[in-house]
Coordinates of C-alpha atoms and ligand atoms in Angstrom, one line a residue:
X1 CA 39.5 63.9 -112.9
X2 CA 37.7 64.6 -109.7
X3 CA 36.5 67.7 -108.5
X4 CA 39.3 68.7 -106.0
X5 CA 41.8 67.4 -108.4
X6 CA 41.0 69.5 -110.7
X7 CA 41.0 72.4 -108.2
X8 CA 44.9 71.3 -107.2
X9 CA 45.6 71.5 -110.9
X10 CA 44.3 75.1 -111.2
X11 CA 45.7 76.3 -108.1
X12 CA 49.3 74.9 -109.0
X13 CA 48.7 76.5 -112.8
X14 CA 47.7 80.2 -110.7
X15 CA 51.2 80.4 -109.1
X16 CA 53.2 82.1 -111.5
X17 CA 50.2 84.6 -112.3
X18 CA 49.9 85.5 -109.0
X19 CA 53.4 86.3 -108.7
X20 CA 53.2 88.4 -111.4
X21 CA 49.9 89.9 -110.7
X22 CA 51.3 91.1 -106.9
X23 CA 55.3 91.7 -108.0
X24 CA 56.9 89.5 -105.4
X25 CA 58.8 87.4 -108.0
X26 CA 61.5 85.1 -105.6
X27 CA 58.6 85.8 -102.9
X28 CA 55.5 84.1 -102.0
X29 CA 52.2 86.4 -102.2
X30 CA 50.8 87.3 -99.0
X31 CA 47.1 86.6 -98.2
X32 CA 45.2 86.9 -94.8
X33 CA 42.4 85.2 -94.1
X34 CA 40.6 86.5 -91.2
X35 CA 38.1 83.9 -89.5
X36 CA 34.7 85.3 -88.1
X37 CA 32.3 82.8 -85.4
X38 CA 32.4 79.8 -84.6
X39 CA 35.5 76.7 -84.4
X40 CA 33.4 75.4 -87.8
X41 CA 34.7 78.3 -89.4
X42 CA 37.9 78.4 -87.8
X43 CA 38.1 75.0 -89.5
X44 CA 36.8 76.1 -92.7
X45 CA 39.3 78.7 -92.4
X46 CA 42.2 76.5 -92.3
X47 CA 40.8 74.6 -95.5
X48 CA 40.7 78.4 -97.5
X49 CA 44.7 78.6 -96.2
X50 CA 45.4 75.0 -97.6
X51 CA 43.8 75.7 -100.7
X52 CA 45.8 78.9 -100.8
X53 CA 49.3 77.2 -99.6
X54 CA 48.4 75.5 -103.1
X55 CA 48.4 79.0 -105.5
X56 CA 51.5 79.5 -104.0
X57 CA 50.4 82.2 -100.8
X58 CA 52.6 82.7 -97.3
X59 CA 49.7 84.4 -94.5
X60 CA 50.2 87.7 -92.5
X61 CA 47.9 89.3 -90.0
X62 CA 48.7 92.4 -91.5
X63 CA 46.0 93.9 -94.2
X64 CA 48.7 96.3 -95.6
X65 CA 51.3 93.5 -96.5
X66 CA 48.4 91.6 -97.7
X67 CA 48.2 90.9 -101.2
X68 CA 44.8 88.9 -101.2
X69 CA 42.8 89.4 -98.0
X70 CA 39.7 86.7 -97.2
X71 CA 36.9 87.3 -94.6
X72 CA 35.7 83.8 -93.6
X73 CA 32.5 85.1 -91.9
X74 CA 29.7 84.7 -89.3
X75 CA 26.0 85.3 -89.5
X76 CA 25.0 83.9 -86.0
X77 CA 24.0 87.4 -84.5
X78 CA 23.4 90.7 -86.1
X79 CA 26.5 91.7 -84.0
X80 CA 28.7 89.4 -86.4
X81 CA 27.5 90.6 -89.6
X82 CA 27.7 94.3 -88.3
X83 CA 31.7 93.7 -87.5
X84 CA 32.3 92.1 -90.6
X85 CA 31.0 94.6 -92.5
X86 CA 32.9 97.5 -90.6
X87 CA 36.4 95.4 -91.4
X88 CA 35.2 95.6 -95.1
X89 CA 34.2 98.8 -95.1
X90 CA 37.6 99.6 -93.4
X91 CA 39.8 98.2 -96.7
X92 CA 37.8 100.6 -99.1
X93 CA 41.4 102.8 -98.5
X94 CA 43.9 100.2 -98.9
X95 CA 42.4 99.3 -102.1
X96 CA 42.1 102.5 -103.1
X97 CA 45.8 102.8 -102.9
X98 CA 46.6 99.1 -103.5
X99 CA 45.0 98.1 -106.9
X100 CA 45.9 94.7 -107.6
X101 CA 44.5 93.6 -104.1
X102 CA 42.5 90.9 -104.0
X103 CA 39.7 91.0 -101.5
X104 CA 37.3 87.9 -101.1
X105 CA 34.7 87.2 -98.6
X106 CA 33.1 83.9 -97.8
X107 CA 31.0 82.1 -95.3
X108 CA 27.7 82.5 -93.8
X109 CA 26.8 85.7 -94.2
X110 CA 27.3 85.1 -98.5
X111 CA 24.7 82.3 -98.1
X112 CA 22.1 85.2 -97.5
X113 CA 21.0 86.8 -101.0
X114 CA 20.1 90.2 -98.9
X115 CA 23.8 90.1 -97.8
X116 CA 25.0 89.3 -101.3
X117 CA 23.1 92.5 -102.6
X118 CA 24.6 94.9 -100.1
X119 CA 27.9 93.6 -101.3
X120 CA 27.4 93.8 -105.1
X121 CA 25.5 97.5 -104.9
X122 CA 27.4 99.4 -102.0
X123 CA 31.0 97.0 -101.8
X124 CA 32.2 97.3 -105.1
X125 CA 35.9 96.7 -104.4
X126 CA 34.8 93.2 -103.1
X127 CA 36.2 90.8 -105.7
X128 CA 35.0 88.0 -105.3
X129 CA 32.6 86.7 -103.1
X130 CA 31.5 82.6 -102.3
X131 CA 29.5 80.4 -100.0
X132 CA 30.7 77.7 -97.8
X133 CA 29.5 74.8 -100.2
X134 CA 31.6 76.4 -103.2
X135 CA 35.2 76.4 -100.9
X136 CA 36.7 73.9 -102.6
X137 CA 36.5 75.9 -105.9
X138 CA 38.6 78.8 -104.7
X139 CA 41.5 78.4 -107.5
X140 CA 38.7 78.7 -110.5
X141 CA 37.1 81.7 -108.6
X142 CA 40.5 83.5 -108.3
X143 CA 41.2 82.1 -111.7
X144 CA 37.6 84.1 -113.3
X145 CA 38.5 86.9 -111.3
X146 CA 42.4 87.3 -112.8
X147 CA 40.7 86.0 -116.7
X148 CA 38.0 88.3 -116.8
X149 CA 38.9 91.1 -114.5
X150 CA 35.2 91.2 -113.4
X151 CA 33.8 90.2 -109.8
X152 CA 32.7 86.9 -108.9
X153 CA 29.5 85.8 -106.9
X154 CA 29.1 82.0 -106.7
X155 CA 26.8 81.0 -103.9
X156 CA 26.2 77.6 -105.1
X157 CA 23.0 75.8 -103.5
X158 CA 23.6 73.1 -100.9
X159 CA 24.9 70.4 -103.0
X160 CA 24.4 67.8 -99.9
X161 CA 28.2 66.4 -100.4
X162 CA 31.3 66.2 -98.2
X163 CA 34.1 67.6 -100.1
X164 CA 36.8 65.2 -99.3
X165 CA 40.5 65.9 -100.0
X166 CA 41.2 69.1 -98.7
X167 CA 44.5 70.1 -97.5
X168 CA 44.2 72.1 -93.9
X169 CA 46.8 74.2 -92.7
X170 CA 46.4 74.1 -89.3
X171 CA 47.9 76.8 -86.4
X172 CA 50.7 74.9 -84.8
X173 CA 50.5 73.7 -81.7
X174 CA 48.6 70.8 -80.1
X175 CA 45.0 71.8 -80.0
X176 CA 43.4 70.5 -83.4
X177 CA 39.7 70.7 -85.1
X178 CA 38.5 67.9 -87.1
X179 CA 35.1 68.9 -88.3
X180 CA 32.9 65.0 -88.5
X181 CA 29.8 66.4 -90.4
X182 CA 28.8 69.6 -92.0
X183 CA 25.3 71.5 -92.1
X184 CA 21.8 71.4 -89.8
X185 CA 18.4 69.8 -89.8
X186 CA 17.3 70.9 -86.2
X187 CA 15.6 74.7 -87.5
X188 CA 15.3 75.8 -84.1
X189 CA 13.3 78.6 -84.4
X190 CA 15.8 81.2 -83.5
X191 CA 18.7 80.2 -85.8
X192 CA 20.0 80.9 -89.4
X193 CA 22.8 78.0 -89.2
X194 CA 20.2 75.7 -91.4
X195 CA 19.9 78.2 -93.8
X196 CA 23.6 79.4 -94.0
X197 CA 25.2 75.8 -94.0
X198 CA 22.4 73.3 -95.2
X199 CA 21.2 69.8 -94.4
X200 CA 23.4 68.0 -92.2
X201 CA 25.8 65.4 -93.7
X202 CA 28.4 63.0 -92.3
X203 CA 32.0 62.7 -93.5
X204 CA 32.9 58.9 -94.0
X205 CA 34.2 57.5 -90.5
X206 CA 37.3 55.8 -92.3
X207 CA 38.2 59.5 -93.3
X208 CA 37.6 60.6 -90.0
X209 CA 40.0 58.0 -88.8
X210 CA 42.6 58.5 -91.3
X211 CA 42.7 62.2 -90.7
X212 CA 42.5 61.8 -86.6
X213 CA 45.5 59.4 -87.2
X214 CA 47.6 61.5 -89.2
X215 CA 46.6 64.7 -86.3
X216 CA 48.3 62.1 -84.0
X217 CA 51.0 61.1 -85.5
X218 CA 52.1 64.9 -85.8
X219 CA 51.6 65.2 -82.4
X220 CA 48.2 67.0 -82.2
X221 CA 47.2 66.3 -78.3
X222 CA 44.3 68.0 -77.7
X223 CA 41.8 66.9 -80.7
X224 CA 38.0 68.7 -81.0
X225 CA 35.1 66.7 -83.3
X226 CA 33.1 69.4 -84.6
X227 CA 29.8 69.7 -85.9
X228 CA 26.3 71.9 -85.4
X229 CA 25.0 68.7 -83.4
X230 CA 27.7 65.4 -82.9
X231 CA 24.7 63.9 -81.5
X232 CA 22.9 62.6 -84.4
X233 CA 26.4 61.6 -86.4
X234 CA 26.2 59.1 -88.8
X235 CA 23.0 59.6 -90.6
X236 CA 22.2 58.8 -93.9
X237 CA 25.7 57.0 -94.1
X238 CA 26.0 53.5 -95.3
X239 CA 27.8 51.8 -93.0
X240 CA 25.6 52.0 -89.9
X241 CA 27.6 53.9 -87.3
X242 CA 26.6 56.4 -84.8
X243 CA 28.5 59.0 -82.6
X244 CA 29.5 56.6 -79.8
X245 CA 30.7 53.8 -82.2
X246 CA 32.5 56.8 -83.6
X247 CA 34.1 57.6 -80.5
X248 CA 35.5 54.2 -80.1
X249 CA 37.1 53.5 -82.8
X250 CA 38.7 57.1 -82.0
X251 CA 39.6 56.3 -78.5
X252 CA 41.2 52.9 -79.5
X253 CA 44.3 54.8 -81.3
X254 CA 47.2 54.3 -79.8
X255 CA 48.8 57.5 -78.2
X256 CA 48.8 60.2 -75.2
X257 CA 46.0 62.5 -76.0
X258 CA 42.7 63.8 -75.7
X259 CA 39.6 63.6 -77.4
X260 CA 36.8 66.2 -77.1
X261 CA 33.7 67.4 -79.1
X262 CA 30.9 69.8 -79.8
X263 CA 28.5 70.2 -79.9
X264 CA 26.3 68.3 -78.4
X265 CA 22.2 69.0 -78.7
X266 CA 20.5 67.5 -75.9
X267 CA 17.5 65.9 -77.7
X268 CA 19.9 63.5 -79.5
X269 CA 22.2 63.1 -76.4
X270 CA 21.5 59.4 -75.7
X271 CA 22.1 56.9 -71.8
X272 CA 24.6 55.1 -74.6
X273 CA 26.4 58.3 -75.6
X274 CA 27.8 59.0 -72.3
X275 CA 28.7 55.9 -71.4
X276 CA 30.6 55.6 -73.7
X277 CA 32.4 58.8 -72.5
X278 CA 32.2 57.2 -69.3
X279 CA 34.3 54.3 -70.7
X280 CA 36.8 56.0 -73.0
X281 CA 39.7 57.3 -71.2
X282 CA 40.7 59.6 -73.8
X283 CA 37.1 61.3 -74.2
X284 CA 37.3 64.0 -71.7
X285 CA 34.7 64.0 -68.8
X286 CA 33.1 67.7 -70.6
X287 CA 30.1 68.0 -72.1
X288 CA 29.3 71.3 -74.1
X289 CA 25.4 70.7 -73.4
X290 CA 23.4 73.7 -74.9
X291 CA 20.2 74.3 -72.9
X292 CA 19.1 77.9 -74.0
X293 CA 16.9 78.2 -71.7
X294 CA 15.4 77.0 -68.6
X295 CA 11.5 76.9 -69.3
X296 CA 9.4 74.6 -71.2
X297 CA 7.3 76.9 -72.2
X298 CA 10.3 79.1 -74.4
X299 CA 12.1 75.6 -75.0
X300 CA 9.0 74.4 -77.0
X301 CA 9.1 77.7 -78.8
X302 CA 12.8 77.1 -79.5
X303 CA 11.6 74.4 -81.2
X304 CA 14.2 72.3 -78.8
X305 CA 12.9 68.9 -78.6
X306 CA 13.5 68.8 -75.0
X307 CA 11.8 69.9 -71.7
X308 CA 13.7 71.2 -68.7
X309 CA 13.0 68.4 -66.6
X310 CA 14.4 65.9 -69.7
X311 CA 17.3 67.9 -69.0
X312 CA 17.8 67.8 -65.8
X313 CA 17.5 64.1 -66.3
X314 CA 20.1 64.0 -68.9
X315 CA 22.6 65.9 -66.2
X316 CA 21.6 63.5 -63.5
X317 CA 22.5 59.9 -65.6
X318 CA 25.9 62.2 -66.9
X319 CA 27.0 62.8 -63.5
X320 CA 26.3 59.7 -62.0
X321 CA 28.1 57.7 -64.8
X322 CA 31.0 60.2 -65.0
X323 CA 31.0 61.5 -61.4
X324 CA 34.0 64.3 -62.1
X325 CA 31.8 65.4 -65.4
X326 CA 31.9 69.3 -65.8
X327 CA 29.1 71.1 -68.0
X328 CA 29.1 74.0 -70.2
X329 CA 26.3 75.5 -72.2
X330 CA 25.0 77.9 -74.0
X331 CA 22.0 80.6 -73.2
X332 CA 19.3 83.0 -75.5
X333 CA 18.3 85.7 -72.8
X334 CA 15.2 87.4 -74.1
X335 CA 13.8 85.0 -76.8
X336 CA 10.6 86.8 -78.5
X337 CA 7.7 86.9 -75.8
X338 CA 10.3 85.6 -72.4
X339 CA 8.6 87.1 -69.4
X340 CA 10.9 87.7 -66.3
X341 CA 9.5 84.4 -64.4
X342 CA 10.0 82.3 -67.8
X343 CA 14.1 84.2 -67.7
X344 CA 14.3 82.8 -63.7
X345 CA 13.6 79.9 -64.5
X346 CA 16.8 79.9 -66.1
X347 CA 18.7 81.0 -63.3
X348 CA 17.2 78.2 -61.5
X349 CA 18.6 75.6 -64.1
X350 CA 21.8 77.3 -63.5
X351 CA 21.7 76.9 -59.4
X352 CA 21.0 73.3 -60.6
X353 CA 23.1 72.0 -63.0
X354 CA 25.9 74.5 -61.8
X355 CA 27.9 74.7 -64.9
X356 CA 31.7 75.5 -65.2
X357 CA 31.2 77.9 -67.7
X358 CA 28.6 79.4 -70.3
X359 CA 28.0 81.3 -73.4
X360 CA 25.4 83.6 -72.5
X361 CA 23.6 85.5 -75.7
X362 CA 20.8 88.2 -75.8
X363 CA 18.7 87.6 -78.7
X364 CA 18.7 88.5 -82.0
X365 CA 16.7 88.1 -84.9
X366 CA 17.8 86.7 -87.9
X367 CA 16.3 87.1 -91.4
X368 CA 14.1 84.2 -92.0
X369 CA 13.6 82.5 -88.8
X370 CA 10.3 81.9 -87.3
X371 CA 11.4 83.7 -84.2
X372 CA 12.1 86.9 -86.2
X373 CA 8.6 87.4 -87.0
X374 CA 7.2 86.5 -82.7
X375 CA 5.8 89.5 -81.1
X376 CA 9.4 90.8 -78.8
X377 CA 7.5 93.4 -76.2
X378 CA 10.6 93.6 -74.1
X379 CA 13.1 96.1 -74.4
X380 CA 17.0 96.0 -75.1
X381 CA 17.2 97.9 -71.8
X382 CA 15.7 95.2 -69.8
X383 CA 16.6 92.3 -71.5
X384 CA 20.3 93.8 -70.5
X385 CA 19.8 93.6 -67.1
X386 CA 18.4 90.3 -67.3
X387 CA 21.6 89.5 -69.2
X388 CA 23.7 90.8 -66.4
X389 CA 21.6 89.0 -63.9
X390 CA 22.5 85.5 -65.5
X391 CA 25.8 86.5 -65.6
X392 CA 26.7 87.6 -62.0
X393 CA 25.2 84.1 -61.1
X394 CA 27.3 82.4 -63.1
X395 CA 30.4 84.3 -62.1
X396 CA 29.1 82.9 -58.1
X397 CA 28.5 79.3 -59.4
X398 CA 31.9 79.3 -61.6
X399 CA 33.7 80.2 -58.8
X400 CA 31.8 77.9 -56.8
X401 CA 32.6 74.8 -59.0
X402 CA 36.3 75.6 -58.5
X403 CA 37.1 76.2 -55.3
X404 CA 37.2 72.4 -54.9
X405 CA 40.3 72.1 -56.4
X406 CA 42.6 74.3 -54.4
X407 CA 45.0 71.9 -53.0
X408 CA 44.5 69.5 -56.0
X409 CA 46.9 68.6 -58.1
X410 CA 45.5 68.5 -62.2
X411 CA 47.3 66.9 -65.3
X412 CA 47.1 70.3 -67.8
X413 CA 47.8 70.1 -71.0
X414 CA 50.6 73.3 -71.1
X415 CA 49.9 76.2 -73.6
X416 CA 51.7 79.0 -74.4
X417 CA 48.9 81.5 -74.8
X418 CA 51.3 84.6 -75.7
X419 CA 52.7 85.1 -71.9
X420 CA 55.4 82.1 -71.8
X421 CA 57.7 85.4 -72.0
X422 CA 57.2 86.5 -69.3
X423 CA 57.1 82.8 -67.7
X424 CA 53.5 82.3 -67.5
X425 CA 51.7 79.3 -69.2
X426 CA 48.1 78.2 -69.3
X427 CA 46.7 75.0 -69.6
X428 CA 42.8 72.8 -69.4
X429 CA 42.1 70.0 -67.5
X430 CA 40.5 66.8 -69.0
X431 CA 37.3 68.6 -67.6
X432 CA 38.2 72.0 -69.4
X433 CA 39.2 74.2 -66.4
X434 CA 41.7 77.0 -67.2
X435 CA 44.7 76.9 -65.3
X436 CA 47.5 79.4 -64.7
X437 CA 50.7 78.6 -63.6
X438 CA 54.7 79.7 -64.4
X439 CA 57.1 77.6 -65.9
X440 CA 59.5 77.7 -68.6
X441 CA 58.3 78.3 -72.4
X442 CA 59.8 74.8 -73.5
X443 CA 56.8 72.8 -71.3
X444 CA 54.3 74.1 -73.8
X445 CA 52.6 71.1 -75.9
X446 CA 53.5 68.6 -72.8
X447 CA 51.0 67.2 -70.3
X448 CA 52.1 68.6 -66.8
X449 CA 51.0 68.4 -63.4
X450 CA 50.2 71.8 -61.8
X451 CA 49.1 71.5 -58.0
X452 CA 46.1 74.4 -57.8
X453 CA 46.7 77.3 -54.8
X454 CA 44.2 79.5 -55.7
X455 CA 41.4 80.5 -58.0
X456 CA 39.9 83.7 -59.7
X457 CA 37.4 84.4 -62.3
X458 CA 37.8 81.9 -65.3
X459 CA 40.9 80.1 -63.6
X460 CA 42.6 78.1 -61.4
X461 CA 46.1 79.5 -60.2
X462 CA 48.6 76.8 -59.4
X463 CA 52.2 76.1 -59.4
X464 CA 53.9 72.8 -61.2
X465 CA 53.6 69.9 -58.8
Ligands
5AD1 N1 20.3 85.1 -81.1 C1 21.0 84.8 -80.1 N2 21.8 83.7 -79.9 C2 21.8 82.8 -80.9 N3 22.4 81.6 -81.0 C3 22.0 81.1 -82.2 N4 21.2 81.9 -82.8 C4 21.0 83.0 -82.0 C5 20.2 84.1 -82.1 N5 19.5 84.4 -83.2 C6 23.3 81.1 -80.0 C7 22.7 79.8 -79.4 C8 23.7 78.7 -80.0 C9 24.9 79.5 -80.1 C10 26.0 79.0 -81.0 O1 24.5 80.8 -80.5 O2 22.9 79.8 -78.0 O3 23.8 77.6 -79.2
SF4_2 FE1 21.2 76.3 -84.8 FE2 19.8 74.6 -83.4 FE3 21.2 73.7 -85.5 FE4 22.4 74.5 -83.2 S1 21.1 72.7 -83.4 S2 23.0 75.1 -85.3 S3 21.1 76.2 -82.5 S4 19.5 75.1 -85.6

């Protein structure tokens, strides 16, 4: 029996327990599983509610009806393990009154053994705790957990496989993730995500396809690849197939919807690659194209691969192929040893490449990392105002980038984002501009045409055309 089958056989086997264990006889348990960071996660997330679908769990947002509660978490910034542990630290109570609760907490932070100490010496009504590469074994976990009434730590080392098999449970809706390859080999010298999630791996494409299909066919419009770098798909598979041949055979199912992805590292972002978005009319003209910063000098220390003028290269060939292409990126204000002159260069990249939108970071260090141990003589304080430097430029540029399209009329893909109540839906463009506009709830999940009026920070206004 494989792996995952034998999972599906312990998680069928749990039901009854668990309705015993939490009293809800005719009644499904309740479980919440609350997803810290990045789309990866929210995807991993979706897994862990499959997988609990399986032992027999309904989901609530609410800890008190919870009987099981699950933090899928984030280790990116020192600000995401900081939160995380607040929300735990806030359930001490509810257990207190609530002993049968389960409480479980996976993810990145549980694949740092300082983080797995802090939980096992000062969170002792933490159950049971596991890392991303030991997911799929969720029912035997619970399972140890029920037979022995102790706590469980399995933070299994990076095996290197794909667990295939899976069941998400996926928001409804039409926006879907559909994660291509797990893990990291870049070490850029600022960033844990190689430590937390290990070496990178591709899923099969023919599973890929399969899945993508099956998205389709239940109507999923709006379908993101994910992985730390999409780029440099394909590696160490047999069958020799890269990101673009990926993207094809994706593009070539039938249907009305779109295709996007992230994220992209610019090193690996080859001439071929965006043709090929060029060509494909359901890849949307968007590239999420991280630059971190705008000097050589910090992007060698990054450990990048790429210069800013390789860059600016990159954006040149991207917009002349796809001459409607929109950017977005990400930035690191105040890596270890940035000088002001090295942090304007990065406002000139932005005046440059004039992005659509950005995630903008300050930096933090991260256990580990080479950058954590680089002399960092600047202070919070100004690195703050540099932060809110970058950021009133970008608010200028945004804006700048949009006000082309008042009197445009854009195909949106119609959302309710929780104000169809009141008669207000949003939607994206093919080239991810928000866009507000009324209409009636029952447009949500269509492709409609909204002819823009005005814009504002973050969105175009516009009425249906
Ligand atoms: N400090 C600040 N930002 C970081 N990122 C990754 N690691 C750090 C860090 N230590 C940012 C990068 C990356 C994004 C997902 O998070 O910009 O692209
Ligand atoms: Fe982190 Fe760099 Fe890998 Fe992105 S490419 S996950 S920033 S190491």
């Amino acid at each position: 029996m494989d792996a995952i089958e034998e999972q599906d056989r312990i998680a069928q086997a749990l039901r009854a327990r668990l309705r015993e264990r939490f009293h809800t006889q005719n009644k499904n348990p309740l479980a919440m599983v609350h997803t810290f960071g990045c789309q990866q996660n929210v995807a991993d997330g979706e897994k862990l509610k499959g997988i609990l679908a399986q032992m027999g769990f309904s989901f609530t947002d609410s800890p008190e009806q919870a009987d099981l509660i699950l933090f899928n978490t984030c280790a990116i910034r020192e600000n995401a393990e900081t939160k995380v542990f607040g929300n735990i630290g806030n359930l001490k109570q509810l257990k207190a009154v609530k002993p049968a609760l389960l409480i479980g907490i996976c993810g990145c932070m549980t694949e740092q053994p300082h983080v797995v100490e802090k939980l096992k010496k000062s969170y002792s009504y933490v159950g049971f705790v596991f890392g991303s590469h030991s997911a799929y074994r969720l029912p035997s976990l619970i399972q140890s957990c029920l037979d022995e009434g102790k706590r469980v730590f399995r933070v299994a080392p990076d095996d290197g496989c794909v667990a295939e098999g899976i069941p998400a449970l996926r928001e409804e809706g039409v926006k879907a993730w559909l994660p291509i390859m797990y893990g990291c080999d870049n070490f850029c010298s600022y960033c844990v995500v190689p430590y937390v999630r290990g070496r990178e791996r591709s899923r099969r494409p023919e599973r890929i396809l399969e899945e993508f299909k099956e998205l389709v066919q239940a109507g999923y419009k709006d379908i993101t690849l994910l992985g730390q770098n999409v780029n440099s798909y394909g590696k160490g598979l047999e069958e020799p197939v890269d990101f673009s041949a990926l993207l094809e055979r994706l593009n070539a199912v039938p249907g009305d919807f779109r295709i996007r992805f992230m994220t992209s590292h610019p090193k690996d972002c080859s001439h071929r690659l965006i043709d090929t978005i060029a060509k494909c009319e359901k890849v949307c003209n968007h590239i999420h194209l991280p630059v971190q910063s705008g000097s050589s000098r910090i992007l060698r220390e990054m450990n990048r691969h790429y210069d800013r003028e390789s860059y600016l290269e990159l954006v040149r060939y991207a917009r002349e192929k796809i001459p409607d292409v929109t950017l977005t990126s990400d930035i690191i204000v105040g890596f270890p040893g940035e000088t002001y002159e090295e942090f304007r260069e990065t406002l000139s990249l932005l005046e440059e490449v004039k992005y659509i939108s950005l995630y903008t970071f300050i930096f933090s260090p991260r256990l580990g990392t080479r950058a954590a141990s680089l002399p960092d003589p600047v202070s919070g304080e100004e690195k703050g105002r540099w932060f809110r430097e970058l950021l009133a430029l970008q608010d200028e540029i945004g804006l700048e980038q949009m006000r082309p399209y008042i009197g445009q009329t854009v195909r949106v893909l119609a959302e309710d984002w929780g104000k169809a109540g009141e008669g207000l839906l949003q939607g994206r463009t093919e080239s991810n501009l928000i866009v507000e506009f009324p209409g009636p709830p029952s447009l949500a999940g269509q492709f409609v045409r909204v002819k823009v009026e005005s814009v504002k920070k973050w969105a175009l206004l516009g009425n249906l055309a």
